[in-house]
mmCIF file of N, CA, C and O in Angstrom:
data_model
loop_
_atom_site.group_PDB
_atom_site.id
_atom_site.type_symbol
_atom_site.label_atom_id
_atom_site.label_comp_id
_atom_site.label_asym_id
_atom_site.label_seq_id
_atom_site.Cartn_x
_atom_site.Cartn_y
_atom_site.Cartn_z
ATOM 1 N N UNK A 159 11.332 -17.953 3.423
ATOM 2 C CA UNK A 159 11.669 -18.651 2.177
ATOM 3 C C UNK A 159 12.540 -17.732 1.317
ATOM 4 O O UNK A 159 12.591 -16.509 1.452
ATOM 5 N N UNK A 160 13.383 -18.629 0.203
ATOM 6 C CA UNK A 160 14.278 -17.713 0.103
ATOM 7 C C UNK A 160 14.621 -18.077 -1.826
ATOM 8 O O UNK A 160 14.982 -19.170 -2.263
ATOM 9 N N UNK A 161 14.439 -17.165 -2.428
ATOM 10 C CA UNK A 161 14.270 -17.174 -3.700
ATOM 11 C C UNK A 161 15.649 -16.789 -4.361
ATOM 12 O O UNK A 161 15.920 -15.595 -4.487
ATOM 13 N N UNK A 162 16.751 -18.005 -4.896
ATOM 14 C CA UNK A 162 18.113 -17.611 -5.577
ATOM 15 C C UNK A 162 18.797 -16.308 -4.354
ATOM 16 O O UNK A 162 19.180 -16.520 -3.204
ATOM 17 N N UNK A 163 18.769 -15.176 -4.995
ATOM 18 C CA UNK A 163 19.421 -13.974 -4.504
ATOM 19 C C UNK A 163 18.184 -12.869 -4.200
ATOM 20 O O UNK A 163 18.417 -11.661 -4.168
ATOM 21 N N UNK A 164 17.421 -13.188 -4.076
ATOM 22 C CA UNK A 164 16.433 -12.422 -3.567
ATOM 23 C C UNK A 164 16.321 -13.019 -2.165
ATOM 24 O O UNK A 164 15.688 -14.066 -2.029
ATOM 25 N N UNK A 165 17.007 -12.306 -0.904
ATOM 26 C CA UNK A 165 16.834 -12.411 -0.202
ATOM 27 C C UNK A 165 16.196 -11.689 1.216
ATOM 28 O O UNK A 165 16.301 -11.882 2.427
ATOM 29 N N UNK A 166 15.343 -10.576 0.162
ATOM 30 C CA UNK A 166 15.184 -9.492 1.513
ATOM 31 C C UNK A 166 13.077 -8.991 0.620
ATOM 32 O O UNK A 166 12.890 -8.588 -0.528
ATOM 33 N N UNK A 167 12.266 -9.179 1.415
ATOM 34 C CA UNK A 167 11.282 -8.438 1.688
ATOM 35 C C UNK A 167 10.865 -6.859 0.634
ATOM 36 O O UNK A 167 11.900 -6.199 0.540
ATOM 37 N N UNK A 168 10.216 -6.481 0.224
ATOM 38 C CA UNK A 168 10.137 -5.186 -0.493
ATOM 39 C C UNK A 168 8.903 -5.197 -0.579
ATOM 40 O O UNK A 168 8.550 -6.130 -1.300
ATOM 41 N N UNK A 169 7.752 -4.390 -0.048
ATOM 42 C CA UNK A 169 6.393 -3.561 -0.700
ATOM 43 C C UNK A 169 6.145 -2.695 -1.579
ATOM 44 O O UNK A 169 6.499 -1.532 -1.383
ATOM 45 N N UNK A 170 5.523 -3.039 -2.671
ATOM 46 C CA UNK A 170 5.131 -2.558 -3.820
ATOM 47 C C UNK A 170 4.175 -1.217 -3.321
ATOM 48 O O UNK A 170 3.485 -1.510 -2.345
ATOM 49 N N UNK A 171 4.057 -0.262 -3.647
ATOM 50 C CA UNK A 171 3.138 1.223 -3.100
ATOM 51 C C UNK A 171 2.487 1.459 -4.362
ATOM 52 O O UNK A 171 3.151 1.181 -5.361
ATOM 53 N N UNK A 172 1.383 1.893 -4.516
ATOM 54 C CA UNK A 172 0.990 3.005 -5.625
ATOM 55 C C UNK A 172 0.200 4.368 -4.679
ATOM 56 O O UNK A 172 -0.275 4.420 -3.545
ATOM 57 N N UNK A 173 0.323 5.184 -5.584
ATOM 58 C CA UNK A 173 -0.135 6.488 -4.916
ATOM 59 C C UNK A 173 -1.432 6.397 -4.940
ATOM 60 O O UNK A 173 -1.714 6.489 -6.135
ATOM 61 N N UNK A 174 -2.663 6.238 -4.176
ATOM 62 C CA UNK A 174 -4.270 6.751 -4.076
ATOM 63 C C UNK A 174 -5.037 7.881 -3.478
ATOM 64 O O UNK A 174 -4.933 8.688 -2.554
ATOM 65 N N UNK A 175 -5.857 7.559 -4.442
ATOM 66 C CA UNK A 175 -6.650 9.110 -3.710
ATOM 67 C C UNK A 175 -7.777 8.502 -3.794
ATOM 68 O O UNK A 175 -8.224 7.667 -4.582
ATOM 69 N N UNK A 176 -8.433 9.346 -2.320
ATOM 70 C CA UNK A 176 -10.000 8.993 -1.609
ATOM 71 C C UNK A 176 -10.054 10.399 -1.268
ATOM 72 O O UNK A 176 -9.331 11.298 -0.841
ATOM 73 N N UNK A 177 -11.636 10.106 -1.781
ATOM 74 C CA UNK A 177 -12.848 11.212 -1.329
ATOM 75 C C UNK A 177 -12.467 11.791 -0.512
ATOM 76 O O UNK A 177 -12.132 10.844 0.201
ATOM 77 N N UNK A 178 -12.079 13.076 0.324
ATOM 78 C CA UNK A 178 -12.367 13.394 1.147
ATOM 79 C C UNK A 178 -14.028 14.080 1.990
ATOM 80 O O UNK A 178 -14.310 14.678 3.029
ATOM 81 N N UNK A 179 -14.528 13.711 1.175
ATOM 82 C CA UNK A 179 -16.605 13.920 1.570
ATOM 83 C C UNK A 179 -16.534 15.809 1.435
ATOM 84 O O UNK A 179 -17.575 16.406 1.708
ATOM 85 N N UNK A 180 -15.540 16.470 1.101
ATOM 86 C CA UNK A 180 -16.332 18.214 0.952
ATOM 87 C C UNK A 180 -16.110 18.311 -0.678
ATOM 88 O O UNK A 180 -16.669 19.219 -1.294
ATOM 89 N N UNK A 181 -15.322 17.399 -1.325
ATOM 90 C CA UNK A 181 -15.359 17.511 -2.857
ATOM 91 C C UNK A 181 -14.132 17.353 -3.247
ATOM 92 O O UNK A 181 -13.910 17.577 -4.437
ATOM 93 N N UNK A 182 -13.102 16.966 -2.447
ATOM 94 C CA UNK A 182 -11.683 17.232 -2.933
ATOM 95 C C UNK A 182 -10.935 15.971 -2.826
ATOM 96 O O UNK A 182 -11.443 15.305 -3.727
ATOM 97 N N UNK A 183 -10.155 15.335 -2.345
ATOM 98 C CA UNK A 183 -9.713 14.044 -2.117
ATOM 99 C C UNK A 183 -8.281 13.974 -1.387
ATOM 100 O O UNK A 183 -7.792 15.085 -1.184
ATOM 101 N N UNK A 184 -7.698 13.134 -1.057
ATOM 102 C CA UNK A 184 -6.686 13.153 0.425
ATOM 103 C C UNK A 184 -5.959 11.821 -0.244
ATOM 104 O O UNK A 184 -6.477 10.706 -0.182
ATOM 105 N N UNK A 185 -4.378 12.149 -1.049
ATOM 106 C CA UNK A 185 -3.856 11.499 -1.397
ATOM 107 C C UNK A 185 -2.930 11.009 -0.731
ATOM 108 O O UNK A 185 -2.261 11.744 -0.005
ATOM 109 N N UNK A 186 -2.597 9.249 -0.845
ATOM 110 C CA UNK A 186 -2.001 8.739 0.669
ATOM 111 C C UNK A 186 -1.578 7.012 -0.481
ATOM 112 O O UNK A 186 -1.931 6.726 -1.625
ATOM 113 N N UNK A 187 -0.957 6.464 0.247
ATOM 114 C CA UNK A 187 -0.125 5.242 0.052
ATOM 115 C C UNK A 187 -0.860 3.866 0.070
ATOM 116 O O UNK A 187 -1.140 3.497 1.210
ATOM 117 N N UNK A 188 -1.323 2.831 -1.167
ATOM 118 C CA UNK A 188 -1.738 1.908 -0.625
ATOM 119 C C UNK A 188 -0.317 0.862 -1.053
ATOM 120 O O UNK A 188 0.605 1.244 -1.773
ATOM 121 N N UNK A 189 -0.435 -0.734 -0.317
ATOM 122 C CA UNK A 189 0.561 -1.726 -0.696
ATOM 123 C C UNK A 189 -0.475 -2.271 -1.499
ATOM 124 O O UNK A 189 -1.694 -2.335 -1.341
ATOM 125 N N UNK A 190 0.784 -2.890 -2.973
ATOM 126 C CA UNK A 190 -0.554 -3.091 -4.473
ATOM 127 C C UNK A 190 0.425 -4.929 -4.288
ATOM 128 O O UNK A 190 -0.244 -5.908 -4.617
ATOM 129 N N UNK A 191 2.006 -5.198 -3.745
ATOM 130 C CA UNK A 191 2.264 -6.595 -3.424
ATOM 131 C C UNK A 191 3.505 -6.411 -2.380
ATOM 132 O O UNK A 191 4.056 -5.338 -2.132
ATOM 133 N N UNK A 192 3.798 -7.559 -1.875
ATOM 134 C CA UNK A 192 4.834 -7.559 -1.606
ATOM 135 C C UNK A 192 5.815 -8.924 -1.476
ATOM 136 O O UNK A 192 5.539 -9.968 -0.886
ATOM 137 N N UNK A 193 7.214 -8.543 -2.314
ATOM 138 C CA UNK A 193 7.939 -9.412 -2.929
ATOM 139 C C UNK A 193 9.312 -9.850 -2.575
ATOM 140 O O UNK A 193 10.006 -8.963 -2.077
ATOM 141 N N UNK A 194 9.813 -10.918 -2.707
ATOM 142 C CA UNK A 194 10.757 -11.100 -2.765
ATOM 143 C C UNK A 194 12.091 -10.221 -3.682
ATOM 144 O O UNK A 194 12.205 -10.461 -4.884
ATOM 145 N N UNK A 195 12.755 -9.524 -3.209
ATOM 146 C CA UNK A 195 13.873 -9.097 -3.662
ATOM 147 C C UNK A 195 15.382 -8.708 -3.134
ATOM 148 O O UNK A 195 15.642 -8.544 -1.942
ATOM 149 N N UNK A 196 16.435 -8.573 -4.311
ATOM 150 C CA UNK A 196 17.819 -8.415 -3.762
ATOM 151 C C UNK A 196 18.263 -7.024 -4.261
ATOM 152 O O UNK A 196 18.636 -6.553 -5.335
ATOM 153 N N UNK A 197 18.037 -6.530 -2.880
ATOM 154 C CA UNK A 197 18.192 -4.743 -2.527
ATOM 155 C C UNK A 197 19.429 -4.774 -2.227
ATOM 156 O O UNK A 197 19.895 -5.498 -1.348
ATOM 157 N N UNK A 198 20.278 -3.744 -3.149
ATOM 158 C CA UNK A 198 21.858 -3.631 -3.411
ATOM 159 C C UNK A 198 22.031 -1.851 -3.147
ATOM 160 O O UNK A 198 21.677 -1.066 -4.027
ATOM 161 N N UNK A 199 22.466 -1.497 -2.168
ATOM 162 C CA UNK A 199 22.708 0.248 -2.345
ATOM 163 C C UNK A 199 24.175 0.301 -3.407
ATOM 164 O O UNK A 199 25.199 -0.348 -3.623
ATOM 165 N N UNK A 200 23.766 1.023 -3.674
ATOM 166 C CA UNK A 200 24.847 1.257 -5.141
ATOM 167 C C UNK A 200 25.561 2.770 -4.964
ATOM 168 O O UNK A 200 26.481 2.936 -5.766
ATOM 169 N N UNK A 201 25.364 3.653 -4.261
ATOM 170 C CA UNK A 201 26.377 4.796 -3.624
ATOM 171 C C UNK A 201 25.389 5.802 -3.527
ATOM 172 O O UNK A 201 24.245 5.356 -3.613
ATOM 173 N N UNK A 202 25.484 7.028 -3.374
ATOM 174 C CA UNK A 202 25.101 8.622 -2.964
ATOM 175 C C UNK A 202 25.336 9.217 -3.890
ATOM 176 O O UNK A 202 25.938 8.987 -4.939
ATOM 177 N N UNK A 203 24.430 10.675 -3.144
ATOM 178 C CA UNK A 203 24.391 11.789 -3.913
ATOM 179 C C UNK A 203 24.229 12.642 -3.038
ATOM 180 O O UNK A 203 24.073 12.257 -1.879
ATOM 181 N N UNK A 204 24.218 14.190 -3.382
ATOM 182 C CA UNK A 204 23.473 15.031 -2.578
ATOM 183 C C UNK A 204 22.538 15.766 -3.646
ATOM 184 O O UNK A 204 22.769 15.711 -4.854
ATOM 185 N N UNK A 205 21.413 16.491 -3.063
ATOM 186 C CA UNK A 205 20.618 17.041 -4.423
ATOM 187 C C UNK A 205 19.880 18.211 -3.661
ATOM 188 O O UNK A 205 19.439 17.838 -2.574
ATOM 189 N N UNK A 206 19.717 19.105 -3.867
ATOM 190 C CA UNK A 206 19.090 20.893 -3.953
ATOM 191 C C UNK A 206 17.362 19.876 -3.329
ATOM 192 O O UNK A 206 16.873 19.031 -4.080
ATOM 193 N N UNK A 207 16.921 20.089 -2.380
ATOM 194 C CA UNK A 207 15.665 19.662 -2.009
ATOM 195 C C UNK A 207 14.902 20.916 -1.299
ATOM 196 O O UNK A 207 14.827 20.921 -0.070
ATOM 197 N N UNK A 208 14.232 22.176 -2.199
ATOM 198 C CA UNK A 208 13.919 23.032 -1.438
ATOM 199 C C UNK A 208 14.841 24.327 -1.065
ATOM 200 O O UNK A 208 14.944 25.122 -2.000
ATOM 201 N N UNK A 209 15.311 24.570 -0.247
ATOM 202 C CA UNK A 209 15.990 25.369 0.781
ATOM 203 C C UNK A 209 17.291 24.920 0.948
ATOM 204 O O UNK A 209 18.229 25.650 1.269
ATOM 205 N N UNK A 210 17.379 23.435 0.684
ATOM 206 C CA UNK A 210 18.249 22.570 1.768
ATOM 207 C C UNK A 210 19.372 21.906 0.996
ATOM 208 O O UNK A 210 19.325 22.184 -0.202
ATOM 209 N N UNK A 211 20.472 21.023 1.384
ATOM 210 C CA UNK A 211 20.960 19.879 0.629
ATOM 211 C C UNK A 211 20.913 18.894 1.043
ATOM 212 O O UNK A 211 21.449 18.673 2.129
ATOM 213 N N UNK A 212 20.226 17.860 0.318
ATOM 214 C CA UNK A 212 19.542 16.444 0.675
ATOM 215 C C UNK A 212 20.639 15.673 0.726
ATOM 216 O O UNK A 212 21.681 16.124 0.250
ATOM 217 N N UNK A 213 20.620 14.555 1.224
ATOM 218 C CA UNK A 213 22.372 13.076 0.796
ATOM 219 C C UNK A 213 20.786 12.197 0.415
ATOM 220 O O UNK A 213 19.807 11.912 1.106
ATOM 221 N N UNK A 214 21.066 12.022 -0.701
ATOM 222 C CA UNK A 214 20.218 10.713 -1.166
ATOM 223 C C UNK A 214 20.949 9.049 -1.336
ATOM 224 O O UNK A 214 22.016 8.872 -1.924
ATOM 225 N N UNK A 215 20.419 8.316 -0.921
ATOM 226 C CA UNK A 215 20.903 6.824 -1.255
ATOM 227 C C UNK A 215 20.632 6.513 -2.125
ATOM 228 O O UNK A 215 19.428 6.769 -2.145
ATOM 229 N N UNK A 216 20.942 5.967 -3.246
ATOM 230 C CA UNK A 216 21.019 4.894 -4.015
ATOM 231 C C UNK A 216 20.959 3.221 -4.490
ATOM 232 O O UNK A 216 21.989 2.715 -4.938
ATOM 233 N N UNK A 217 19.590 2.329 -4.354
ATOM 234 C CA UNK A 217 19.632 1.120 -4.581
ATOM 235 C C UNK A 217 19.481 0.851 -6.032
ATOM 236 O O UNK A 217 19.408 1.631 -6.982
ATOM 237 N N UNK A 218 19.454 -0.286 -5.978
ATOM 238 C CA UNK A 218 19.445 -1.316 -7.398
ATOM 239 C C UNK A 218 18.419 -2.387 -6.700
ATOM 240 O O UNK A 218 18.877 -3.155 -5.854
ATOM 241 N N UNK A 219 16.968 -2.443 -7.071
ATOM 242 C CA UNK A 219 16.681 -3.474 -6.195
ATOM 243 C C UNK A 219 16.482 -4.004 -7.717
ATOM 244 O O UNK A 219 16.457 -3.508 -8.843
ATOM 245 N N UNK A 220 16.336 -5.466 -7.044
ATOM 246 C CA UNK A 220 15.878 -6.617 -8.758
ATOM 247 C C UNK A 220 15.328 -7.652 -7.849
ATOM 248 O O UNK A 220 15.751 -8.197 -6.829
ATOM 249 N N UNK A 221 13.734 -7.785 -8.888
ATOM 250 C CA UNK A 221 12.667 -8.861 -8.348
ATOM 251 C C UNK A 221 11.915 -9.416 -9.624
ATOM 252 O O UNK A 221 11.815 -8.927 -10.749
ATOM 253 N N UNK A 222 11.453 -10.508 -9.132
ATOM 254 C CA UNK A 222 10.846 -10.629 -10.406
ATOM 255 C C UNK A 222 9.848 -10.026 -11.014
ATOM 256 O O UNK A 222 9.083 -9.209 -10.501
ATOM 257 N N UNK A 223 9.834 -10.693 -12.888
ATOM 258 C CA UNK A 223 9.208 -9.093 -13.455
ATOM 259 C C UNK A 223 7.467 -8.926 -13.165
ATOM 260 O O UNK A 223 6.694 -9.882 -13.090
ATOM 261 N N UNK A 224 7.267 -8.170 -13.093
ATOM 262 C CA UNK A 224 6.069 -7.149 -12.671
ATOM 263 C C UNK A 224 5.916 -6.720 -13.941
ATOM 264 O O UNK A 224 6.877 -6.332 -14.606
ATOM 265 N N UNK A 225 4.542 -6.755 -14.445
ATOM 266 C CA UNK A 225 4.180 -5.451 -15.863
ATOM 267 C C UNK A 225 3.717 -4.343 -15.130
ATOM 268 O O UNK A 225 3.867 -3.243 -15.662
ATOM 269 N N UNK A 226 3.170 -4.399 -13.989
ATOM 270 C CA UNK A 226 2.532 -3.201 -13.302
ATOM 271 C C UNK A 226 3.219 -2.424 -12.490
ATOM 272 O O UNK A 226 2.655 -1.631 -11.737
ATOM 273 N N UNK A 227 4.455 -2.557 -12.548
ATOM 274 C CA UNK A 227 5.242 -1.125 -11.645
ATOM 275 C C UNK A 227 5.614 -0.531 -12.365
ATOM 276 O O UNK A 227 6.274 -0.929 -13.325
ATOM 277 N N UNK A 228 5.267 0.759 -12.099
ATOM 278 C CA UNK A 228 6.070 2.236 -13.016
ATOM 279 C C UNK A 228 6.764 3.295 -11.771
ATOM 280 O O UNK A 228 6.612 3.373 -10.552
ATOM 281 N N UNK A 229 7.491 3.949 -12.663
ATOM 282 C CA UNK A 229 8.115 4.832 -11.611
ATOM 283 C C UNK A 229 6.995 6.119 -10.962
ATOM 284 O O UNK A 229 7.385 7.216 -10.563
ATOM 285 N N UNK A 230 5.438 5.619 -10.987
ATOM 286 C CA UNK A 230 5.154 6.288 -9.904
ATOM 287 C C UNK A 230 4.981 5.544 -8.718
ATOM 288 O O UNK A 230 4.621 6.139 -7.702
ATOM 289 N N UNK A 231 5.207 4.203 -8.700
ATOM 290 C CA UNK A 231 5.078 3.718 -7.661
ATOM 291 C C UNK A 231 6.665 3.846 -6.846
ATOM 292 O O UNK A 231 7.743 4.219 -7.308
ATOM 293 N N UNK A 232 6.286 3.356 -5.408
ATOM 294 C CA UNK A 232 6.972 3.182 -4.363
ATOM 295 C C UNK A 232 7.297 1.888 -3.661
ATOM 296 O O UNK A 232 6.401 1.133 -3.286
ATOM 297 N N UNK A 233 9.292 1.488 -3.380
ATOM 298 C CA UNK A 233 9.271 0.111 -2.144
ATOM 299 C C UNK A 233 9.097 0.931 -0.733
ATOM 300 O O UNK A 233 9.108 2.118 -0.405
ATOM 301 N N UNK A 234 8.962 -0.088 -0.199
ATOM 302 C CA UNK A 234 9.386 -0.204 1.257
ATOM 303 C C UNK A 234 10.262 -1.081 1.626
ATOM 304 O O UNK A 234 10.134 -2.181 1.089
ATOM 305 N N UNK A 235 11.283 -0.936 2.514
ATOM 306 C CA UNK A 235 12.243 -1.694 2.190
ATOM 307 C C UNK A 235 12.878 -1.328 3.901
ATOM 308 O O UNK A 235 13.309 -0.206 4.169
ATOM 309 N N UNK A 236 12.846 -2.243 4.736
ATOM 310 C CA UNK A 236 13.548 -2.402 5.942
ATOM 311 C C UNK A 236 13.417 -1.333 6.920
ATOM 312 O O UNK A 236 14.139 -1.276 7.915
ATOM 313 N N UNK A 237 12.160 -0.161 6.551
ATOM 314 C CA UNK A 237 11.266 0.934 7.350
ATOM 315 C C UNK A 237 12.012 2.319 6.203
ATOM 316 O O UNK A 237 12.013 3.484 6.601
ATOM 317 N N UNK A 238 12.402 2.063 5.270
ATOM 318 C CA UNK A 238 13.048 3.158 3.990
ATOM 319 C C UNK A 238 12.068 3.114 2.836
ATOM 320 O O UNK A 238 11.659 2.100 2.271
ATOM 321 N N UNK A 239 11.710 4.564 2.535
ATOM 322 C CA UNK A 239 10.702 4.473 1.689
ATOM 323 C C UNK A 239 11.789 4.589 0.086
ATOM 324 O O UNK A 239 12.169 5.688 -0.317
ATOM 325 N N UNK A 240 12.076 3.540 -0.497
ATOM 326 C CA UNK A 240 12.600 3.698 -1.781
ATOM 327 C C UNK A 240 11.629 4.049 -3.010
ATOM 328 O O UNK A 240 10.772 3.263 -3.415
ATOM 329 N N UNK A 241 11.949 5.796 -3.764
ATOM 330 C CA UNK A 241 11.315 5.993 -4.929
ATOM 331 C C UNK A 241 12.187 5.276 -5.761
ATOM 332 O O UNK A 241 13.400 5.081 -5.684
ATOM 333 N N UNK A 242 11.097 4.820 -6.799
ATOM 334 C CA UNK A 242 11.453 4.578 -8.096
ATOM 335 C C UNK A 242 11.841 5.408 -9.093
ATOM 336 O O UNK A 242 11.007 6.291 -9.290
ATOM 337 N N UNK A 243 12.902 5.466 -9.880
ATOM 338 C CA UNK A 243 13.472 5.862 -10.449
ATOM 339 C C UNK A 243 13.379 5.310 -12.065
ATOM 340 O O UNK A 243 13.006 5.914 -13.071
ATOM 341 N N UNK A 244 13.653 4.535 -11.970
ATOM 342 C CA UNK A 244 14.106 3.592 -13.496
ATOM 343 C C UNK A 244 13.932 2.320 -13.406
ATOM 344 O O UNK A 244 14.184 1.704 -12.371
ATOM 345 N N UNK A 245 13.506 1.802 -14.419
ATOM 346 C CA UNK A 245 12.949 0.195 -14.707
ATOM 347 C C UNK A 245 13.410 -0.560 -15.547
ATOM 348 O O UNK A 245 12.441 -0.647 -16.302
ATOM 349 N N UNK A 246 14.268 -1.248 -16.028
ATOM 350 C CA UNK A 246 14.924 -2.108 -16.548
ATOM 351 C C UNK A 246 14.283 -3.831 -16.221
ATOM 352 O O UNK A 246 14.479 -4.494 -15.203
ATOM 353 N N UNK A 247 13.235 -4.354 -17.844
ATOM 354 C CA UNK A 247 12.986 -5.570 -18.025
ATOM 355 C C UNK A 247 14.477 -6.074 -18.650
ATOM 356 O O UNK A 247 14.970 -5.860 -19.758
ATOM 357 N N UNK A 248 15.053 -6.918 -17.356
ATOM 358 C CA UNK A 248 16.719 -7.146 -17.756
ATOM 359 C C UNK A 248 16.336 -8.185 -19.260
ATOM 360 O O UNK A 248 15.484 -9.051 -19.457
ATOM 361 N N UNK A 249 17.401 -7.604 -20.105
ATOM 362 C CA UNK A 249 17.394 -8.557 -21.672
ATOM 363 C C UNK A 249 16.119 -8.871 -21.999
ATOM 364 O O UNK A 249 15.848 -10.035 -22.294
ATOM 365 N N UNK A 250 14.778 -7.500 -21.993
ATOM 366 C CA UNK A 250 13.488 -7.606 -22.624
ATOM 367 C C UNK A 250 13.151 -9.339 -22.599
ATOM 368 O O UNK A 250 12.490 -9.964 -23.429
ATOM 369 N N UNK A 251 13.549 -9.647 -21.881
ATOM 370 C CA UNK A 251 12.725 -11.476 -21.426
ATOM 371 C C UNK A 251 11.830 -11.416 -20.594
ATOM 372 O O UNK A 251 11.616 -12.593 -20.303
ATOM 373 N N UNK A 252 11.160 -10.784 -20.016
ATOM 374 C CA UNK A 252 10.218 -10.578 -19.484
ATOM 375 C C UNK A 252 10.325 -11.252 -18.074
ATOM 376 O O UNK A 252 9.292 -11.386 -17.417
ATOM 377 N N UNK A 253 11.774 -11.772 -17.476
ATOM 378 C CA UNK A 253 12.026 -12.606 -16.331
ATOM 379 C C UNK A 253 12.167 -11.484 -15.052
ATOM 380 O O UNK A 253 11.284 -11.390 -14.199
ATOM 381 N N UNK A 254 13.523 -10.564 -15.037
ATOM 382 C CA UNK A 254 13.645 -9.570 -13.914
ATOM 383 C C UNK A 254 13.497 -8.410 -14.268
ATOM 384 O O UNK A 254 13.817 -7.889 -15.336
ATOM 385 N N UNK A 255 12.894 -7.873 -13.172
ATOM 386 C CA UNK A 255 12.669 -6.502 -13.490
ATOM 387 C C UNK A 255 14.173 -5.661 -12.426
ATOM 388 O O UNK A 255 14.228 -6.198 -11.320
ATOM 389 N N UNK A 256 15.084 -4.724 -12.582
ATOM 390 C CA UNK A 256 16.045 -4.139 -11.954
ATOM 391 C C UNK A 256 15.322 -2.773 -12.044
ATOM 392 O O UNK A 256 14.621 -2.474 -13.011
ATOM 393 N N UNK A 257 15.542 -1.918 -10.924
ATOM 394 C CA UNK A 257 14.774 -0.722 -10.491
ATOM 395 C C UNK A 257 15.897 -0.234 -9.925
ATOM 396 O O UNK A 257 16.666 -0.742 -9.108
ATOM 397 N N UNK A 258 15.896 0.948 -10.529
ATOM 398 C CA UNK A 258 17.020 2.263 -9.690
ATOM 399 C C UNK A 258 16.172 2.795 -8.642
ATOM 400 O O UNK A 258 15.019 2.885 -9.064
ATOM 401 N N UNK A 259 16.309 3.253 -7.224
ATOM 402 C CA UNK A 259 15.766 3.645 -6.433
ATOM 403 C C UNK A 259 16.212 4.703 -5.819
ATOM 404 O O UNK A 259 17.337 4.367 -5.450
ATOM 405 N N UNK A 260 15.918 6.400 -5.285
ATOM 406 C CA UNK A 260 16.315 6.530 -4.010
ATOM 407 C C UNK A 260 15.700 6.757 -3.017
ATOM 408 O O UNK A 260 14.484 6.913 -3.123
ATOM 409 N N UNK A 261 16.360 6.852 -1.675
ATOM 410 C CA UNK A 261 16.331 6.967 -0.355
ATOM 411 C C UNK A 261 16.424 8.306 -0.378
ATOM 412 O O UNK A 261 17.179 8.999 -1.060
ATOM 413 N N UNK A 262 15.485 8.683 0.533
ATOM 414 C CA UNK A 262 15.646 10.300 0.970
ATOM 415 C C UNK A 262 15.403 11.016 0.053
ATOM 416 O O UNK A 262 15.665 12.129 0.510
ATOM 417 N N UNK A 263 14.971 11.189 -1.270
ATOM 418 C CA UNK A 263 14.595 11.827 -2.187
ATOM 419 C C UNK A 263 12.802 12.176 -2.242
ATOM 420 O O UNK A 263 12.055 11.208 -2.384
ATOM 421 N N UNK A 264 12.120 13.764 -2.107
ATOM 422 C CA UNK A 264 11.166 13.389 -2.425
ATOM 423 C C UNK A 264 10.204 13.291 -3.413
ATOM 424 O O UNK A 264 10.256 13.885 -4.491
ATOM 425 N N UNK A 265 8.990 12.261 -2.913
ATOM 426 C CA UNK A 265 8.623 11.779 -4.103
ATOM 427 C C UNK A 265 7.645 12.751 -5.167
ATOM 428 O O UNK A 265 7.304 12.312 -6.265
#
C-alpha cells in the first residue's frame, strides 16, 4: 500500500537496555514502529571517525508526524541503519515530520 509519496518502508529503533543478571545491563536495539516513508539521499560527507575517514550518506526521510521520535532514536531503511540527526514538525502543524539522517555515521 502506498501512501501519496511515501513510498518506501522505514523502522522506527529506540536504544534499550536489559539486565544483564551480574548487575550491569547489555544495551541493544528494539523496533518501537514501522512506517510508511519517502527516503530522499540528499549528498555526502566525509567525517574524522576514530583513527579513520568515514564517507557518510545523507537522507531526508519524511513520514508522518510522530511525537515520539527524537534524535536518539534510529531508521532502518532497505538493510542501512539511518541515525537521526534533526527533526523538523514541517510548518509546526503537527502533519509531517522531515528527519535529517546519516548512513555510516556512528551512533
Amino acid at each position: 500500500k502506498m501512501i501519496g509519496g511515501l513510498r518506501q518502508r522505514v523502522k522506527l529503533q529506540r536504544r534499550i537496555s536489559t539486565p544483564d543478571g551480574g548487575g550491569g545491563a547489555d544495551s541493544g536495539w528494539a523496533d518501537i514502529a514501522e512506517v510508511w516513508a519517502e527516503v530522499t539521499p540528499t549528498g555526502g560527507r566525509e567525517a574524522q571517525q576514530g583513527m579513520r575517514l568515514a564517507s557518510l550518506t545523507i537522507y531526508q526521510v519524511r513520514l508522518r508526524f510522530r511525537a515520539d521520535v527524537s534524535t536518539a532514536d534510529r531508521m532502518l531503511f532497505d538493510g542501512r541503519i539511518l541515525n537521526i540527526r534533526s527533526l523538523i514538525n514541517v510548518a509546526s502543524r503537527g502533519r509531517w515530520l522531515e528527519c535529517v539522517c546519516e548512513e555510516g555515521a556512528d551512533s
